[in-house]
Coordinates of N, CA and C in Angstrom, one line a residue:
X1 N -22.2 30.2 61.8 CA -21.6 29.4 60.9 C -20.6 28.3 61.5
X2 N -20.3 28.5 62.8 CA -19.4 27.3 63.1 C -20.0 25.9 63.2
X3 N -21.1 25.7 63.1 CA -21.5 24.2 63.1 C -21.5 23.9 61.7
X4 N -21.2 24.6 60.7 CA -21.1 24.1 59.1 C -19.6 24.0 58.7
X5 N -19.2 22.9 57.8 CA -18.0 22.7 57.2 C -18.0 24.0 55.9
X6 N -19.2 23.9 55.4 CA -19.4 24.9 54.3 C -20.6 25.2 53.9
X7 N -20.9 26.0 52.9 CA -22.3 26.3 52.4 C -22.3 26.1 50.9
X8 N -23.1 25.5 50.4 CA -23.7 25.2 49.0 C -24.9 25.8 48.5
X9 N -25.0 26.5 47.7 CA -26.3 27.1 47.2 C -26.4 26.3 45.8
X10 N -27.4 25.7 45.6 CA -27.6 25.0 44.5 C -28.5 25.8 43.4
X11 N -28.9 25.1 42.5 CA -29.8 25.9 41.3 C -31.1 26.0 41.5
X12 N -31.9 26.4 40.7 CA -33.3 26.7 40.6 C -33.6 27.4 39.4
X13 N -35.0 27.2 39.0 CA -35.6 27.8 38.0 C -35.5 29.4 37.9
X14 N -35.5 30.1 39.0 CA -35.5 31.7 39.1 C -34.2 32.2 38.7
X15 N -34.3 33.4 38.7 CA -33.0 34.3 38.2 C -32.3 34.8 39.2
X16 N -31.0 34.9 39.4 CA -30.2 35.7 40.4 C -30.6 37.3 40.3
X17 N -31.4 37.7 39.2 CA -31.8 39.1 39.1 C -33.4 39.4 39.5
X18 N -34.0 38.3 40.3 CA -35.3 38.5 40.8 C -35.3 38.9 42.1
X19 N -34.4 39.7 42.5 CA -34.2 40.2 43.9 C -35.4 41.1 44.2
X20 N -35.9 41.8 43.2 CA -37.3 42.6 43.4 C -38.5 42.0 43.6
X21 N -38.5 41.0 43.0 CA -39.9 39.9 43.1 C -39.7 38.7 44.1
X22 N -38.4 38.4 44.4 CA -38.3 37.2 45.3 C -37.6 37.5 46.4
X23 N -38.3 37.5 47.8 CA -37.4 37.7 48.9 C -36.3 37.0 49.3
X24 N -36.5 35.8 48.8 CA -35.5 34.7 49.1 C -34.1 35.0 48.3
X25 N -34.2 35.4 47.1 CA -33.3 35.9 46.3 C -32.4 37.1 46.8
X26 N -33.2 38.2 47.2 CA -32.7 39.2 47.9 C -31.9 39.0 49.4
X27 N -32.5 38.0 50.1 CA -31.8 37.7 51.2 C -30.5 36.9 50.9
X28 N -30.6 35.8 49.8 CA -29.4 35.4 49.7 C -28.2 36.2 49.0
X29 N -28.5 37.2 48.1 CA -27.8 38.1 47.9 C -26.9 39.0 49.0
X30 N -27.4 39.2 49.9 CA -27.2 40.1 51.3 C -26.3 39.0 52.2
X31 N -26.6 37.6 52.1 CA -25.9 36.8 53.2 C -24.7 36.2 52.7
X32 N -24.7 36.0 51.2 CA -23.6 35.6 50.5 C -22.1 36.2 51.0
X33 N -22.2 37.4 50.9 CA -20.9 38.2 51.5 C -20.6 37.8 52.8
X34 N -21.5 37.7 53.8 CA -21.0 37.4 55.0 C -20.5 36.0 55.3
X35 N -21.0 35.3 54.4 CA -20.6 34.1 54.4 C -19.1 33.8 54.1
X36 N -18.9 34.4 52.6 CA -17.4 34.7 52.2 C -16.5 35.3 53.1
X37 N -16.9 36.3 53.5 CA -16.1 37.3 54.3 C -15.6 36.6 55.7
X38 N -16.6 35.9 56.2 CA -16.3 34.9 57.6 C -15.2 33.9 57.1
X39 N -15.0 33.7 55.9 CA -13.8 32.4 55.7 C -14.6 31.3 55.5
X40 N -15.8 31.0 55.4 CA -16.6 29.7 55.3 C -16.3 29.4 53.8
X41 N -16.1 28.0 53.5 CA -16.1 27.7 52.3 C -17.3 27.7 51.5
X42 N -17.3 28.3 50.4 CA -18.7 28.8 49.8 C -18.7 28.0 48.3
X43 N -19.8 27.4 47.7 CA -19.7 26.8 46.5 C -21.1 27.1 46.1
X44 N -21.3 27.7 44.9 CA -22.5 28.0 44.2 C -22.5 27.4 43.0
X45 N -23.6 26.5 42.7 CA -23.6 25.7 41.4 C -25.0 26.4 40.6
X46 N -24.8 26.5 39.5 CA -25.7 27.2 38.6 C -26.4 28.6 39.2
X47 N -27.6 28.6 39.9 CA -27.9 29.8 40.4 C -27.2 30.2 41.4
X48 N -26.7 29.3 42.2 CA -25.9 29.6 43.1 C -24.6 30.5 42.8
X49 N -23.9 29.9 41.5 CA -22.8 30.7 41.0 C -23.1 32.1 40.5
X50 N -24.3 32.3 39.9 CA -24.9 33.3 39.5 C -25.4 34.4 40.8
X51 N -25.6 33.8 41.8 CA -25.9 34.8 43.0 C -24.6 35.1 43.7
X52 N -23.5 34.2 43.6 CA -22.3 34.7 44.1 C -21.7 35.8 43.2
X53 N -21.8 35.6 41.8 CA -21.5 36.6 40.8 C -22.0 38.0 41.2
X54 N -23.5 38.1 41.3 CA -24.1 39.2 41.6 C -23.7 39.8 43.0
X55 N -23.2 39.1 43.9 CA -23.1 39.5 45.3 C -21.5 40.2 45.3
X56 N -20.9 39.8 44.3 CA -19.5 40.2 44.4 C -19.4 41.4 43.4
X57 N -20.3 41.8 42.7 CA -20.3 42.9 41.8 C -20.4 42.5 40.4
X58 N -20.9 41.3 40.0 CA -20.8 40.9 38.6 C -22.3 41.0 38.1
X59 N -22.5 40.6 36.8 CA -23.4 40.7 36.1 C -24.1 39.4 35.6
X60 N -25.5 39.0 35.6 CA -26.3 37.9 35.1 C -27.0 38.3 34.1
X61 N -27.1 37.7 33.0 CA -28.0 37.7 32.1 C -28.2 36.7 30.9
X62 N -29.0 36.8 30.1 CA -29.2 36.0 28.9 C -28.2 35.9 27.9
X63 N -27.9 34.9 27.1 CA -27.1 34.9 26.2 C -27.6 35.8 25.0
X64 N -26.7 36.6 24.4 CA -27.1 38.0 23.7 C -28.0 37.0 22.3
X65 N -27.8 35.8 21.9 CA -28.5 35.1 20.9 C -29.6 34.2 21.4
X66 N -29.7 34.3 22.7 CA -30.9 33.5 23.2 C -30.6 32.0 23.3
X67 N -29.3 31.8 23.4 CA -29.0 30.3 23.5 C -28.8 29.9 24.7
X68 N -29.2 28.6 25.0 CA -29.2 28.1 26.5 C -28.1 27.0 26.4
X69 N -27.8 26.7 27.6 CA -27.0 25.2 27.8 C -27.9 24.4 28.5
X70 N -28.3 23.4 27.9 CA -29.2 22.3 28.7 C -28.8 21.0 28.1
X71 N -28.2 20.4 28.9 CA -27.6 18.9 28.4 C -26.1 19.0 28.6
X72 N -25.3 18.2 27.9 CA -23.8 18.1 28.2 C -23.3 18.9 27.4
X73 N -22.2 19.7 28.2 CA -21.4 20.8 27.2 C -19.7 20.7 27.6
X74 N -19.0 21.0 26.7 CA -17.4 21.1 27.2 C -17.2 22.2 27.8
X75 N -16.5 22.0 28.7 CA -15.8 23.3 29.5 C -14.3 23.1 29.5
X76 N -13.5 24.1 29.3 CA -12.1 23.9 29.2 C -11.3 24.9 30.5
X77 N -10.7 24.0 31.1 CA -9.8 25.0 32.1 C -8.9 26.1 31.7
X78 N -9.0 27.3 32.4 CA -8.1 28.4 32.0 C -6.8 27.9 32.7
X79 N -5.7 28.6 32.3 CA -4.4 28.4 33.0 C -4.6 28.5 34.4
X80 N -5.3 29.5 35.1 CA -5.4 29.4 36.5 C -6.0 28.5 37.0
X81 N -7.2 27.8 36.3 CA -8.2 26.9 36.6 C -7.5 25.4 36.5
X82 N -6.4 25.1 35.8 CA -5.8 24.0 35.8 C -5.3 23.2 37.3
X83 N -5.2 24.3 38.2 CA -5.0 23.7 39.5 C -6.2 22.9 40.1
X84 N -7.4 23.2 39.4 CA -8.4 22.8 40.2 C -9.1 21.8 39.2
X85 N -9.1 22.1 38.0 CA -9.6 21.3 36.9 C -8.6 21.1 36.0
X86 N -8.2 19.7 36.1 CA -6.8 19.3 35.3 C -7.1 19.5 33.8
X87 N -8.1 19.1 33.2 CA -8.5 18.8 31.7 C -9.9 19.2 31.2
X88 N -10.0 19.4 30.0 CA -11.4 19.8 29.6 C -12.3 18.7 30.2
X89 N -13.5 19.0 30.3 CA -14.6 18.1 30.9 C -15.8 18.0 30.2
X90 N -16.7 17.2 30.1 CA -17.8 17.5 29.7 C -18.8 17.4 30.8
X91 N -19.7 18.4 31.0 CA -20.2 18.6 32.2 C -21.8 18.8 31.8
X92 N -22.7 18.6 33.1 CA -24.2 18.7 32.8 C -24.9 20.0 33.1
X93 N -25.6 20.7 32.3 CA -25.9 22.2 32.4 C -27.5 22.1 32.2
X94 N -27.9 23.3 32.8 CA -29.4 23.4 32.7 C -29.7 25.0 32.9
X95 N -29.3 26.0 32.1 CA -29.4 27.3 32.4 C -29.7 28.0 31.3
X96 N -30.3 29.3 31.3 CA -30.5 30.2 30.2 C -29.9 31.5 30.5
X97 N -29.3 31.7 31.6 CA -28.4 33.0 31.8 C -26.9 32.5 32.2
X98 N -26.2 33.6 31.8 CA -24.7 33.5 32.0 C -24.2 34.4 33.1
X99 N -22.8 34.4 33.2 CA -22.4 35.3 34.2 C -21.2 36.4 33.6
X100 N -21.0 37.5 34.1 CA -20.0 38.5 33.8 C -19.1 38.6 35.1
X101 N -18.2 38.2 35.3 CA -17.5 38.2 36.8 C -16.8 39.4 36.8
X102 N -16.6 40.1 37.8 CA -15.7 41.3 38.0 C -14.4 40.9 38.1
X103 N -13.2 41.9 38.0 CA -11.8 41.4 37.9 C -11.5 41.0 39.1
X104 N -12.2 41.0 40.4 CA -11.7 40.4 41.6 C -11.9 38.9 41.5
X105 N -12.6 38.3 40.6 CA -12.7 37.0 40.6 C -11.7 36.2 39.5
X106 N -11.2 35.1 39.9 CA -10.4 34.5 38.9 C -11.2 33.2 38.2
X107 N -11.0 33.4 36.6 CA -11.8 32.5 35.9 C -11.0 31.2 35.8
X108 N -11.9 30.0 36.0 CA -11.3 28.7 36.3 C -11.7 27.8 35.1
X109 N -12.7 28.2 34.3 CA -13.3 27.2 33.3 C -14.1 28.1 32.5
X110 N -14.2 27.6 31.1 CA -14.7 28.4 29.9 C -15.4 27.9 29.0
X111 N -16.1 28.3 28.1 CA -16.2 27.7 26.9 C -16.9 28.9 25.8
X112 N -17.1 28.4 24.6 CA -17.4 29.5 23.6 C -18.8 30.1 23.9
X113 N -19.8 29.2 24.2 CA -21.0 30.0 24.5 C -21.3 30.6 25.7
X114 N -20.9 30.4 26.7 CA -21.0 31.1 28.0 C -19.5 31.2 28.8
X115 N -18.8 32.2 28.3 CA -17.3 32.3 28.8 C -17.2 32.0 30.2
X116 N -17.9 32.3 31.2 CA -17.7 31.8 32.4 C -18.5 30.7 33.1
X117 N -17.7 29.7 33.1 CA -18.0 28.3 33.5 C -17.7 28.0 35.1
X118 N -16.8 28.4 35.5 CA -16.1 28.2 36.9 C -15.4 29.4 37.3
X119 N -15.5 29.7 38.4 CA -14.6 31.0 38.9 C -14.3 30.8 40.3
X120 N -13.5 31.6 40.9 CA -13.1 31.7 42.2 C -13.1 33.1 42.7
X121 N -13.7 33.2 43.7 CA -13.7 34.5 44.5 C -13.0 34.7 45.9
X122 N -11.5 35.1 46.0 CA -10.8 34.9 47.2 C -10.5 33.7 47.4
X123 N -10.1 33.2 48.4 CA -9.7 32.1 48.8 C -10.7 30.9 48.8
X124 N -11.9 31.3 49.3 CA -13.0 30.1 49.8 C -14.2 30.1 48.9
X125 N -14.3 31.0 48.1 CA -15.7 30.9 47.3 C -15.5 30.6 45.7
X126 N -16.2 29.6 45.3 CA -16.3 29.0 44.0 C -17.7 28.9 43.4
X127 N -17.7 29.4 42.3 CA -19.0 29.1 41.4 C -18.8 28.4 40.1
X128 N -19.6 27.3 39.9 CA -19.8 26.6 38.9 C -21.0 26.8 38.1
X129 N -20.9 27.0 36.7 CA -22.4 27.4 36.0 C -22.9 25.8 35.9
X130 N -22.1 24.8 36.0 CA -22.7 23.3 35.8 C -23.1 22.8 36.8
X131 N -23.7 21.7 36.7 CA -24.2 20.7 37.8 C -23.6 19.5 38.0
X132 N -22.7 19.3 38.9 CA -21.9 17.9 39.0 C -23.0 17.3 40.2
X133 N -24.0 17.8 40.7 CA -24.6 17.0 41.6 C -25.8 16.3 41.2
X134 N -26.2 16.6 39.9 CA -27.5 16.1 39.4 C -27.3 14.4 38.9
X135 N -28.3 13.8 39.7 CA -28.4 12.4 39.1 C -29.2 12.0 38.1
X136 N -29.0 10.7 37.6 CA -29.7 10.3 36.3 C -31.3 10.3 36.7
X137 N -31.5 10.2 38.1 CA -33.0 10.3 38.1 C -33.4 11.7 38.3
X138 N -32.6 12.6 38.7 CA -33.0 14.0 38.6 C -33.1 14.5 37.2
X139 N -32.3 13.9 36.3 CA -32.4 14.2 34.7 C -33.6 13.6 34.2
X140 N -34.1 12.5 34.5 CA -35.3 11.8 34.1 C -36.6 12.7 34.5
X141 N -36.4 13.4 35.8 CA -37.7 14.3 36.1 C -37.5 15.6 35.5
X142 N -36.3 16.1 35.5 CA -36.3 17.6 34.8 C -36.5 17.4 33.3
X143 N -36.1 16.5 32.7 CA -36.4 16.4 31.2 C -37.8 16.2 31.1
X144 N -38.6 15.7 31.9 CA -40.1 15.3 31.7 C -40.9 16.7 32.4
X145 N -40.8 17.1 33.4 CA -41.4 18.4 34.0 C -41.0 19.6 33.4
X146 N -39.9 19.7 32.8 CA -39.6 21.0 32.1 C -39.2 20.7 30.6
X147 N -40.0 19.8 30.0 CA -39.8 19.5 28.5 C -39.9 20.8 27.7
X148 N -40.5 21.9 27.9 CA -40.7 22.8 27.3 C -39.4 23.6 27.0
X149 N -38.5 23.6 28.1 CA -37.2 24.1 28.0 C -36.3 23.5 26.8
X150 N -36.6 22.1 26.5 CA -35.8 21.4 25.7 C -36.1 21.8 24.2
X151 N -37.1 22.8 23.9 CA -37.1 23.4 22.8 C -36.6 24.6 22.4
X152 N -35.7 24.9 23.5 CA -35.2 26.2 23.4 C -33.7 26.2 22.7
X153 N -33.3 27.3 22.0 CA -32.3 27.3 21.0 C -31.0 26.6 21.8
X154 N -30.3 25.6 21.5 CA -29.1 25.1 22.3 C -29.3 23.9 23.3
X155 N -30.4 23.8 23.3 CA -30.9 22.5 24.2 C -30.8 21.2 23.5
X156 N -30.3 20.4 24.3 CA -30.3 18.9 23.6 C -31.7 17.9 24.1
X157 N -31.8 17.2 23.3 CA -33.0 16.3 23.7 C -32.9 15.5 24.9
X158 N -34.0 15.1 25.2 CA -34.3 14.1 26.4 C -33.1 12.8 26.2
X159 N -33.4 12.3 25.1 CA -32.6 10.8 25.0 C -31.1 11.4 25.2
X160 N -30.6 12.4 24.7 CA -29.2 12.8 25.1 C -28.8 12.8 26.6
X161 N -29.6 13.6 27.3 CA -29.4 13.7 28.6 C -29.3 12.5 29.3
X162 N -30.3 11.3 28.9 CA -30.3 10.1 29.6 C -29.1 9.4 29.2
X163 N -28.9 9.2 27.9 CA -28.0 8.3 27.2 C -26.5 8.8 27.6
X164 N -26.1 9.9 27.7 CA -24.9 10.4 28.0 C -24.3 10.3 29.4
X165 N -25.5 10.1 30.2 CA -25.1 9.9 31.7 C -24.0 9.0 32.3
X166 N -24.3 7.7 31.7 CA -23.2 6.7 32.0 C -21.8 7.1 31.6
X167 N -21.8 7.8 30.3 CA -20.5 8.2 29.6 C -19.9 9.2 30.7
X168 N -20.4 10.3 30.8 CA -19.8 11.6 31.3 C -19.9 11.8 32.8
X169 N -20.8 11.2 33.5 CA -20.8 11.3 34.8 C -19.9 10.7 35.9
X170 N -19.4 9.6 35.6 CA -18.3 8.9 36.4 C -17.3 9.8 36.4
X171 N -16.6 10.4 35.3 CA -15.4 11.0 35.6 C -15.7 12.5 36.2
X172 N -16.8 12.9 36.0 CA -17.4 14.1 36.7 C -17.7 13.9 38.2
X173 N -18.2 12.8 38.7 CA -18.1 12.4 39.9 C -16.8 12.2 40.7
X174 N -15.8 11.7 39.9 CA -14.5 11.5 40.7 C -14.2 12.8 40.8
X175 N -14.2 13.7 39.7 CA -13.6 15.0 39.9 C -14.1 15.9 41.0
X176 N -15.5 15.8 41.2 CA -16.3 16.5 42.3 C -15.7 16.2 43.5
X177 N -15.7 14.7 43.8 CA -15.3 14.3 45.0 C -13.7 14.7 45.5
X178 N -12.8 14.8 44.4 CA -11.7 15.3 44.8 C -11.8 16.9 45.0
X179 N -12.4 17.7 44.3 CA -12.6 19.1 44.5 C -13.3 19.2 45.8
X180 N -14.4 18.6 46.4 CA -14.8 18.8 47.7 C -14.1 18.9 48.6
X181 N -13.0 17.8 48.8 CA -12.2 17.5 50.0 C -11.2 18.9 49.7
X182 N -10.6 19.4 48.6 CA -9.8 20.5 48.7 C -10.6 21.8 49.0
X183 N -11.8 21.9 48.5 CA -12.9 23.1 48.8 C -12.8 23.2 50.2
X184 N -13.0 22.4 50.9 CA -13.4 22.1 52.2 C -12.1 22.8 53.3
X185 N -11.1 22.5 52.7 CA -9.7 22.8 53.3 C -9.3 24.3 52.8
X186 N -10.4 25.1 52.2 CA -10.3 26.6 51.9 C -10.7 27.3 53.2
X187 N -11.2 26.7 54.2 CA -11.8 27.4 55.2 C -10.9 28.1 55.9
X188 N -10.9 29.4 56.0 CA -10.0 30.4 56.8 C -10.6 31.0 58.1
X189 N -11.6 30.3 58.7 CA -12.0 30.7 60.0 C -11.1 30.6 60.9
X190 N -11.2 31.4 62.0 CA -10.2 31.0 63.1 C -10.7 29.9 64.0
X191 N -9.8 29.4 64.4 CA -10.3 28.1 65.2 C -10.1 28.5 66.8
X192 N -9.9 29.8 67.1 CA -9.9 30.2 68.5 C -11.3 30.1 68.9

């Protein structure tokens, strides 16, 4: 890991619970604790956050009412999270499962539908349920290729995804740029 400033695991359509059927999920669940324990900055986005949750003893599963978060959703920083997320934000989401993190994690952001929106484990590992990395072009592709998911309860329609990009993504982009600099500074590896 000495050649890397940090590790980011992005999202995907699979579940963090697919470790019995997908070898890659099993490998990531075994690898994540090694990265975190080594002091390498770790960031999990959506599936990556759910994998971090599972790796540290938490649970991942669907909403009890079958609701999803697909589109723009409000998240609210917790008291502990205000150091990382200064104010409520509208963020882009695309998931059908949420997280229950163990007590060893610090909740950073929440909302009513899926209470774990951002969390921190130790000094160097963060998980965000949302997608600050998704571009307008990606939204155009996702909303076409996975249009069936837009029929799920709680999903916003394609026009909302595309029309709201110009309004909500510029502040989110500024926030993630600042976050990434601070996140990289959480590196606790020895420089010897």
